Amino acid sequence: MPDDDDLNGIEALGRALLRGDEGAAAQGGELLERVGRLRERWSEQTQILDRINDSIIAMDLDGYVTSWNHGAERLFGYTAAEVVGRHILFLYADPEDDDPSFQDVFLEHGGREMEVRRRRKSGEVFWASLQLSLVRDAAGDPTAIIGYLTDITERIESQETLRLHARIFEHSDDGILITDAQERIVSVNRAFSRITGYSAEEALGQTPRLLRSGLHGPSFYAEIWRRIEVEGRWQGEIQDQRKTGETYPTWVSISAVKNIDGKITHYFSIFSDITERKRAEERIHYLAYYDALTDLPNRALFYKLVDQALIEARRNREHGALLFIDLNRFKPINDTLGHSVGDRLLQRIGLRLRETLRNEDVVARLGGDEFVVALFDIARRDHAGIVAQKLLAALDPAFVIDDHELTVGAAIGISVYPQDGADTETLLRLADIAMYRAKQTGEDGYAFYSHEMNRRALDRLKIESNLRHAIVRDELLLHYQPKVDIASGRIVGAEALVRWRHPERGMVAPVDFVPVAEETGLIIQISAWVLEAAVRQARAWQDAGLKPIKMAVNLSARDFSAALPERVDRVLAAHGLAPEWLELEITESMLMHSTERVIAMMDALAQRGITLSLDDFGTGYSSLSYLKRFPIDTLKIDRSFVLNIPTDTSDCAIAGAIAGMAKQLGHKVIAEGVETAEQLSFLKCLGCDEFQGYLFSPPVTADAFAAMLAADKRLVPEPGPLV
Ligand code: C2E
Ligand code: MG
Ligand code: MG
């Protein structure tokens, strides 16, 4: 800046020149010299000002920029030419800072440092420290304002960062603990106190040993320290203890903090309480491996356990056994009393099975009413049988649930390691096959797996796949067995019985494929074929001029659908056979689900004039009075009662009772499986109307049957002993 002396000197020279004083030329020369010097000094000072990194802005009292140094140019990106003459407000970042009384602001904050936000030419906003000072004239009145600005964005940002870190530290869900190099706690956050129960005051100055539960030995901690030393960090699970004494699992990460010289100054540990997570994990594990109903292992865990046990058994040359348990009589209980009772029954059954066995034996529930037991270290094969007996005996006493006395039993199949198989999968499959055999006896009991069973199981599979083709390949045929009127001894009906002419095995009896067909649903197609073939045959015999007789067709439970009456109508119409010549044999099991729907269907059939007879009567559960609800014409006394007539007195009594009551209810009675003349005489005395059996004829081909009918074959019982 030019000082007063210079200016006064120049002023005096100027005045002298104006006056035209002597030596004006010399004075003019000096004047130029002085101005030159002044210019040099001025440029020197401007350079100094420009070198100052800070930006210096001069304004008039209204805020219009009068001077703008390089620092300001660097800071804002505007050149002096762009700024000088404009109002300072255009550099403000926030319009709300736009203060109309610019001077007041200055007067308020004058001389004080402020932190302000300004905008660069690029639009970018930055933090600056601003200091304002007033320039006054000789009289002391303000003439201008000088503003000094420095960019403090970095400083502000690092302060912000620190504040942010502090906030994160404080509000983190994870507990944070910082110690000095001597492991004394110097800082903890809120979560620390929440998790551990210790306030900051209680924790500061202590060491993290405060949190130890005593569940880990010294070597555990030694290993943690070793890792921190080597890798600078350790992460893992620790069982800690809260102030209350409760222990809890935490997931901890501990790190060492080093200064520039590489010396450890602090340690910090971040930890979270993973009690909930562990619980969830346990729950997931439980759901994956346990049966929620009985708390027993499920199939997946059973496989794991047995796989493991088998490895051990192999090593120790031990024997083992799998027992496949399938409950008897559970399903009807579940169906009639509801799932809540069914579920509780399963729980109690699981408990009894578990209590009957040793701790090292495995019991699992595979689902539904199937349980499975694995025994290891059994000395002999028979021992598995003994255990099976024990299990059956355990199920013997009735279960009392909601005042219901419930009895269940079981069929148990046993496979033995290593004789039958060496892996869980095989052993389980074979035990299942053995169970299936045990089940077929119809009573509670157990069976060991044998190769014979496997062969039969495989046969079943084969039958199933071949049976699918049997219908299209026309391998099915019907045999007919006469139904004979006892009084006249003459044929009054025929029962159509299906046969399968298997290309490799020859004639297959229905017992070997009807159950498979029922399980797989193929029975529906078979029945349709049988009905069609039988009706066609009946019509053909009538057309041939033979005596009209009733044609009986067996139905299976699966055929008993709402569509049945119409299906029958269609077949009868197609062959022009009157409904009175058709008889349908149904079994008791179909009546078991006696819904209104079933009754309505039977009524529909009966109304058409079709005869309904109840096959295998006496083997099911229906009582005679119960039968009143159904439009049944005929009861067929099951062969098992006829077999021991007249020697077995109780069979005789049963047959007698069935016949007597059936008569009273207005049903006709027919006896099946009559093989001897004695049986026939006896049945006649009981009042049976008809009979069927080898005594008269086995089931025969259509031609053979037609021949008997044409010849009017007869069989009159000899007068038998009096009953
Ligand atoms: P079911 O309806 O009780 O048929 C009577 C069975 O007893 C027939 O066996 C018959 O051959 C046999 N039988 C008849 N008289 C005597 C006798 O004096 N002594 C002995 N020991 N047995 C005699 P089959 O033909 O093997 O049929 C067995 C079962 O297969 C039938 O029992 C029936 O339940 C079923 N079945 C047969 N054909 C069909 C059919 O077309 N559809 C359906 N759903 N089931 C059928
Ligand atoms: Mg029958
Ligand atoms: Mg029968």
CSV table of N, CA and C in Angstrom, one decimal, residues 343-442:
chain,number,residue,atom,x,y,z
A,343,ASP,N,-53.1,-87.2,17.7
A,343,ASP,CA,-51.7,-86.7,18.0
A,343,ASP,C,-51.3,-87.1,19.4
A,344,ARG,N,-52.2,-86.9,20.3
A,344,ARG,CA,-51.8,-87.2,21.7
A,344,ARG,C,-51.5,-88.7,21.9
A,345,LEU,N,-52.3,-89.5,21.1
A,345,LEU,CA,-52.0,-90.9,21.2
A,345,LEU,C,-50.6,-91.3,20.6
A,346,LEU,N,-50.3,-90.6,19.6
A,346,LEU,CA,-49.0,-90.9,19.0
A,346,LEU,C,-47.9,-90.4,20.0
A,347,GLN,N,-48.1,-89.3,20.7
A,347,GLN,CA,-47.1,-88.9,21.6
A,347,GLN,C,-46.9,-89.9,22.7
A,348,ARG,N,-48.0,-90.4,23.2
A,348,ARG,CA,-48.0,-91.4,24.3
A,348,ARG,C,-47.3,-92.7,23.8
A,349,ILE,N,-47.6,-93.1,22.6
A,349,ILE,CA,-47.0,-94.3,22.0
A,349,ILE,C,-45.5,-94.1,21.9
A,350,GLY,N,-45.1,-92.9,21.4
A,350,GLY,CA,-43.7,-92.6,21.3
A,350,GLY,C,-43.0,-92.8,22.7
A,351,LEU,N,-43.7,-92.3,23.7
A,351,LEU,CA,-43.1,-92.3,25.0
A,351,LEU,C,-43.0,-93.8,25.5
A,352,ARG,N,-44.0,-94.6,25.3
A,352,ARG,CA,-44.0,-96.0,25.7
A,352,ARG,C,-42.8,-96.7,25.0
A,353,LEU,N,-42.7,-96.5,23.7
A,353,LEU,CA,-41.7,-97.2,23.0
A,353,LEU,C,-40.3,-96.8,23.6
A,354,ARG,N,-40.2,-95.4,23.8
A,354,ARG,CA,-38.9,-94.9,24.3
A,354,ARG,C,-38.6,-95.5,25.7
A,355,GLU,N,-39.6,-95.6,26.5
A,355,GLU,CA,-39.4,-96.1,27.9
A,355,GLU,C,-39.0,-97.6,27.9
A,356,THR,N,-39.5,-98.3,26.9
A,356,THR,CA,-39.3,-99.7,26.9
A,356,THR,C,-37.8,-100.1,26.5
A,357,LEU,N,-37.2,-99.1,25.8
A,357,LEU,CA,-35.9,-99.4,25.3
A,357,LEU,C,-34.7,-98.9,26.1
A,358,ARG,N,-33.5,-99.3,25.8
A,358,ARG,CA,-32.4,-98.8,26.5
A,358,ARG,C,-32.0,-97.4,25.9
A,359,ASN,N,-31.2,-96.7,26.7
A,359,ASN,CA,-30.9,-95.3,26.3
A,359,ASN,C,-30.1,-95.3,24.9
A,360,GLU,N,-29.3,-96.3,24.7
A,360,GLU,CA,-28.5,-96.3,23.5
A,360,GLU,C,-29.2,-96.8,22.3
A,361,ASP,N,-30.4,-97.3,22.5
A,361,ASP,CA,-31.3,-97.7,21.3
A,361,ASP,C,-31.9,-96.4,20.8
A,362,VAL,N,-32.0,-96.4,19.4
A,362,VAL,CA,-32.6,-95.2,18.8
A,362,VAL,C,-34.1,-95.5,18.4
A,363,VAL,N,-34.9,-94.6,18.8
A,363,VAL,CA,-36.3,-94.6,18.4
A,363,VAL,C,-36.6,-93.4,17.6
A,364,ALA,N,-37.2,-93.6,16.4
A,364,ALA,CA,-37.5,-92.4,15.6
A,364,ALA,C,-39.0,-92.5,15.1
A,365,ARG,N,-39.6,-91.4,14.7
A,365,ARG,CA,-40.9,-91.5,14.1
A,365,ARG,C,-40.7,-91.1,12.6
A,366,LEU,N,-41.1,-92.0,11.7
A,366,LEU,CA,-40.8,-91.7,10.3
A,366,LEU,C,-42.0,-90.9,9.7
A,367,GLY,N,-43.1,-90.8,10.5
A,367,GLY,CA,-44.2,-90.1,9.9
A,367,GLY,C,-45.4,-90.9,10.1
A,368,GLY,N,-46.6,-90.3,10.1
A,368,GLY,CA,-47.9,-91.0,10.2
A,368,GLY,C,-47.8,-91.9,11.4
A,369,ASP,N,-48.2,-93.2,11.3
A,369,ASP,CA,-48.2,-94.1,12.4
A,369,ASP,C,-47.0,-95.1,12.3
A,370,GLU,N,-45.9,-94.6,11.7
A,370,GLU,CA,-44.7,-95.4,11.5
A,370,GLU,C,-43.6,-95.0,12.4
A,371,PHE,N,-43.1,-96.0,13.2
A,371,PHE,CA,-41.9,-95.7,14.1
A,371,PHE,C,-40.8,-96.7,13.6
A,372,VAL,N,-39.6,-96.3,14.0
A,372,VAL,CA,-38.6,-97.3,13.7
A,372,VAL,C,-37.6,-97.3,14.9
A,373,VAL,N,-37.1,-98.4,15.1
A,373,VAL,CA,-36.1,-98.6,16.3
A,373,VAL,C,-34.8,-99.2,15.7
A,374,ALA,N,-33.7,-98.7,16.2
A,374,ALA,CA,-32.4,-99.3,15.8
A,374,ALA,C,-31.8,-99.8,17.1
A,375,LEU,N,-31.4,-101.1,17.0
A,375,LEU,CA,-30.7,-101.7,18.2
A,375,LEU,C,-29.3,-102.0,17.7
A,376,PHE,N,-28.3,-101.7,18.6
A,376,PHE,CA,-27.0,-102.1,18.2
A,376,PHE,C,-26.4,-103.0,19.3
A,377,ASP,N,-25.3,-103.6,19.0
A,377,ASP,CA,-24.7,-104.5,19.9
A,377,ASP,C,-25.7,-105.5,20.4
A,378,ILE,N,-26.4,-106.2,19.5
A,378,ILE,CA,-27.2,-107.3,20.0
A,378,ILE,C,-26.4,-108.5,19.7
A,379,ALA,N,-26.4,-109.4,20.7
A,379,ALA,CA,-25.6,-110.6,20.6
A,379,ALA,C,-26.1,-111.6,19.6
A,380,ARG,N,-27.4,-111.7,19.6
A,380,ARG,CA,-28.0,-112.7,18.7
A,380,ARG,C,-29.2,-112.1,18.0
A,381,ARG,N,-29.5,-112.7,16.8
A,381,ARG,CA,-30.6,-112.3,16.0
A,381,ARG,C,-31.9,-112.4,16.8
A,382,ASP,N,-32.1,-113.4,17.6
A,382,ASP,CA,-33.3,-113.6,18.4
A,382,ASP,C,-33.6,-112.4,19.3
A,383,HIS,N,-32.5,-111.8,19.8
A,383,HIS,CA,-32.7,-110.7,20.7
A,383,HIS,C,-33.6,-109.6,20.1
A,384,ALA,N,-33.4,-109.4,18.8
A,384,ALA,CA,-34.3,-108.4,18.2
A,384,ALA,C,-35.7,-108.8,18.3
A,385,GLY,N,-36.0,-110.1,18.2
A,385,GLY,CA,-37.3,-110.6,18.4
A,385,GLY,C,-37.9,-110.4,19.8
A,386,ILE,N,-37.0,-110.6,20.7
A,386,ILE,CA,-37.4,-110.3,22.1
A,386,ILE,C,-37.8,-108.9,22.4
A,387,VAL,N,-36.9,-108.0,21.8
A,387,VAL,CA,-37.2,-106.6,21.9
A,387,VAL,C,-38.6,-106.3,21.2
A,388,ALA,N,-38.8,-106.9,20.1
A,388,ALA,CA,-40.1,-106.7,19.4
A,388,ALA,C,-41.3,-107.1,20.2
A,389,GLN,N,-41.1,-108.2,20.9
A,389,GLN,CA,-42.2,-108.7,21.8
A,389,GLN,C,-42.4,-107.7,23.0
A,390,LYS,N,-41.2,-107.2,23.5
A,390,LYS,CA,-41.4,-106.2,24.6
A,390,LYS,C,-42.1,-105.0,24.1
A,391,LEU,N,-41.8,-104.5,22.9
A,391,LEU,CA,-42.5,-103.3,22.4
A,391,LEU,C,-44.0,-103.6,22.2
A,392,LEU,N,-44.3,-104.8,21.7
A,392,LEU,CA,-45.7,-105.1,21.5
A,392,LEU,C,-46.4,-105.2,22.8
A,393,ALA,N,-45.7,-105.7,23.8
A,393,ALA,CA,-46.3,-105.8,25.2
A,393,ALA,C,-46.5,-104.4,25.8
A,394,ALA,N,-45.6,-103.5,25.4
A,394,ALA,CA,-45.7,-102.2,26.0
A,394,ALA,C,-46.9,-101.5,25.4
A,395,LEU,N,-47.3,-101.8,24.2
A,395,LEU,CA,-48.4,-101.1,23.6
A,395,LEU,C,-49.8,-101.7,24.0
A,396,ASP,N,-49.7,-102.9,24.7
A,396,ASP,CA,-50.9,-103.7,25.1
A,396,ASP,C,-51.9,-102.9,26.0
A,397,PRO,N,-51.4,-102.4,27.1
A,397,PRO,CA,-52.4,-101.7,28.0
A,397,PRO,C,-53.0,-100.5,27.2
A,398,ALA,N,-54.3,-100.4,27.4
A,398,ALA,CA,-55.1,-99.3,26.7
A,398,ALA,C,-54.5,-97.9,27.1
A,399,PHE,N,-54.6,-97.0,26.2
A,399,PHE,CA,-54.2,-95.6,26.4
A,399,PHE,C,-55.5,-94.9,26.8
A,400,VAL,N,-55.5,-94.1,27.8
A,400,VAL,CA,-56.7,-93.3,28.1
A,400,VAL,C,-56.5,-91.9,27.7
A,401,ILE,N,-57.3,-91.4,26.8
A,401,ILE,CA,-57.2,-90.0,26.3
A,401,ILE,C,-58.6,-89.5,26.3
A,402,ASP,N,-58.9,-88.4,27.0
A,402,ASP,CA,-60.2,-87.8,27.0
A,402,ASP,C,-61.3,-88.8,27.3
A,403,ASP,N,-61.0,-89.6,28.3
A,403,ASP,CA,-62.0,-90.6,28.7
A,403,ASP,C,-62.2,-91.7,27.7
A,404,HIS,N,-61.4,-91.7,26.6
A,404,HIS,CA,-61.5,-92.8,25.6
A,404,HIS,C,-60.5,-93.8,26.0
A,405,GLU,N,-60.9,-95.1,26.0
A,405,GLU,CA,-59.9,-96.2,26.2
A,405,GLU,C,-59.5,-96.6,24.9
A,406,LEU,N,-58.2,-96.4,24.5
A,406,LEU,CA,-57.8,-96.7,23.2
A,406,LEU,C,-56.8,-97.8,23.1
A,407,THR,N,-57.0,-98.8,22.3
A,407,THR,CA,-56.0,-99.8,22.2
A,407,THR,C,-55.5,-99.9,20.8
A,408,VAL,N,-54.2,-99.9,20.7
A,408,VAL,CA,-53.6,-100.1,19.4
A,408,VAL,C,-52.6,-101.2,19.5
A,409,GLY,N,-52.2,-101.7,18.4
A,409,GLY,CA,-51.2,-102.8,18.4
A,409,GLY,C,-50.2,-102.4,17.3
A,410,ALA,N,-49.4,-103.3,16.9
A,410,ALA,CA,-48.5,-103.0,15.8
A,410,ALA,C,-48.0,-104.2,15.1
A,411,ALA,N,-47.6,-104.0,13.8
A,411,ALA,CA,-46.9,-105.0,13.1
A,411,ALA,C,-45.5,-104.5,13.0
A,412,ILE,N,-44.5,-105.4,13.4
A,412,ILE,CA,-43.1,-105.0,13.4
A,412,ILE,C,-42.3,-105.9,12.5
A,413,GLY,N,-41.6,-105.3,11.6
A,413,GLY,CA,-40.7,-106.0,10.7
A,413,GLY,C,-39.2,-105.8,11.1
A,414,ILE,N,-38.4,-106.8,11.1
A,414,ILE,CA,-37.1,-106.7,11.6
A,414,ILE,C,-36.1,-107.1,10.5
A,415,SER,N,-35.1,-106.2,10.3
A,415,SER,CA,-33.9,-106.6,9.5
A,415,SER,C,-32.7,-106.6,10.3
A,416,VAL,N,-31.7,-107.4,10.0
A,416,VAL,CA,-30.6,-107.6,10.9
A,416,VAL,C,-29.3,-107.2,10.1
A,417,TYR,N,-28.4,-106.5,10.8
A,417,TYR,CA,-27.1,-106.1,10.3
A,417,TYR,C,-26.1,-107.1,10.9
A,418,PRO,N,-25.2,-107.7,10.1
A,418,PRO,CA,-24.9,-107.4,8.7
A,418,PRO,C,-25.6,-108.4,7.8
A,419,GLN,N,-26.3,-109.5,8.3
A,419,GLN,CA,-26.8,-110.5,7.5
A,419,GLN,C,-27.7,-110.0,6.3
A,420,ASP,N,-28.6,-109.1,6.7
A,420,ASP,CA,-29.6,-108.7,5.7
A,420,ASP,C,-29.1,-107.6,4.8
A,421,GLY,N,-28.3,-106.7,5.4
A,421,GLY,CA,-27.9,-105.5,4.7
A,421,GLY,C,-26.8,-104.8,5.4
A,422,ALA,N,-26.1,-103.9,4.8
A,422,ALA,CA,-25.0,-103.2,5.4
A,422,ALA,C,-25.2,-101.7,5.5
A,423,ASP,N,-26.3,-101.2,4.9
A,423,ASP,CA,-26.5,-99.8,5.0
A,423,ASP,C,-27.9,-99.5,5.5
A,424,THR,N,-28.0,-98.3,6.0
A,424,THR,CA,-29.3,-97.9,6.6
A,424,THR,C,-30.5,-98.0,5.6
A,425,GLU,N,-30.2,-97.5,4.5
A,425,GLU,CA,-31.3,-97.5,3.4
A,425,GLU,C,-31.8,-98.9,3.2
A,426,THR,N,-30.9,-99.9,3.0
A,426,THR,CA,-31.3,-101.3,2.7
A,426,THR,C,-32.0,-101.9,3.9
A,427,LEU,N,-31.4,-101.7,5.1
A,427,LEU,CA,-31.9,-102.3,6.3
A,427,LEU,C,-33.4,-101.8,6.5
A,428,LEU,N,-33.6,-100.5,6.3
A,428,LEU,CA,-34.9,-99.9,6.5
A,428,LEU,C,-35.9,-100.5,5.5
A,429,ARG,N,-35.4,-100.6,4.3
A,429,ARG,CA,-36.3,-101.1,3.2
A,429,ARG,C,-36.7,-102.6,3.5
A,430,LEU,N,-35.7,-103.4,4.0
A,430,LEU,CA,-36.0,-104.8,4.2
A,430,LEU,C,-36.9,-104.9,5.5
A,431,ALA,N,-36.7,-104.1,6.5
A,431,ALA,CA,-37.5,-104.1,7.7
A,431,ALA,C,-38.9,-103.8,7.3
A,432,ASP,N,-39.1,-102.8,6.4
A,432,ASP,CA,-40.4,-102.4,5.9
A,432,ASP,C,-41.1,-103.6,5.2
A,433,ILE,N,-40.3,-104.3,4.4
A,433,ILE,CA,-40.9,-105.5,3.7
A,433,ILE,C,-41.4,-106.5,4.7
A,434,ALA,N,-40.5,-106.8,5.8
A,434,ALA,CA,-40.9,-107.7,6.8
A,434,ALA,C,-42.1,-107.3,7.6
A,435,MET,N,-42.2,-105.9,7.8
A,435,MET,CA,-43.4,-105.4,8.5
A,435,MET,C,-44.6,-105.7,7.7
A,436,TYR,N,-44.5,-105.5,6.4
A,436,TYR,CA,-45.6,-105.7,5.5
A,436,TYR,C,-46.2,-107.1,5.6
A,437,ARG,N,-45.2,-108.1,5.7
A,437,ARG,CA,-45.6,-109.5,5.9
A,437,ARG,C,-46.3,-109.7,7.2
A,438,ALA,N,-45.7,-109.1,8.3
A,438,ALA,CA,-46.3,-109.2,9.6
A,438,ALA,C,-47.7,-108.7,9.6
A,439,LYS,N,-47.9,-107.6,8.9
A,439,LYS,CA,-49.2,-106.9,8.8
A,439,LYS,C,-50.2,-107.8,8.2
A,440,GLN,N,-49.8,-108.6,7.2
A,440,GLN,CA,-50.7,-109.4,6.4
A,440,GLN,C,-51.4,-110.5,7.3
A,441,THR,N,-50.8,-110.9,8.4
A,441,THR,CA,-51.4,-111.9,9.2
A,441,THR,C,-52.7,-111.3,9.8
A,442,GLY,N,-52.8,-109.9,9.8
A,442,GLY,CA,-54.0,-109.3,10.4
A,442,GLY,C,-54.0,-109.2,11.9
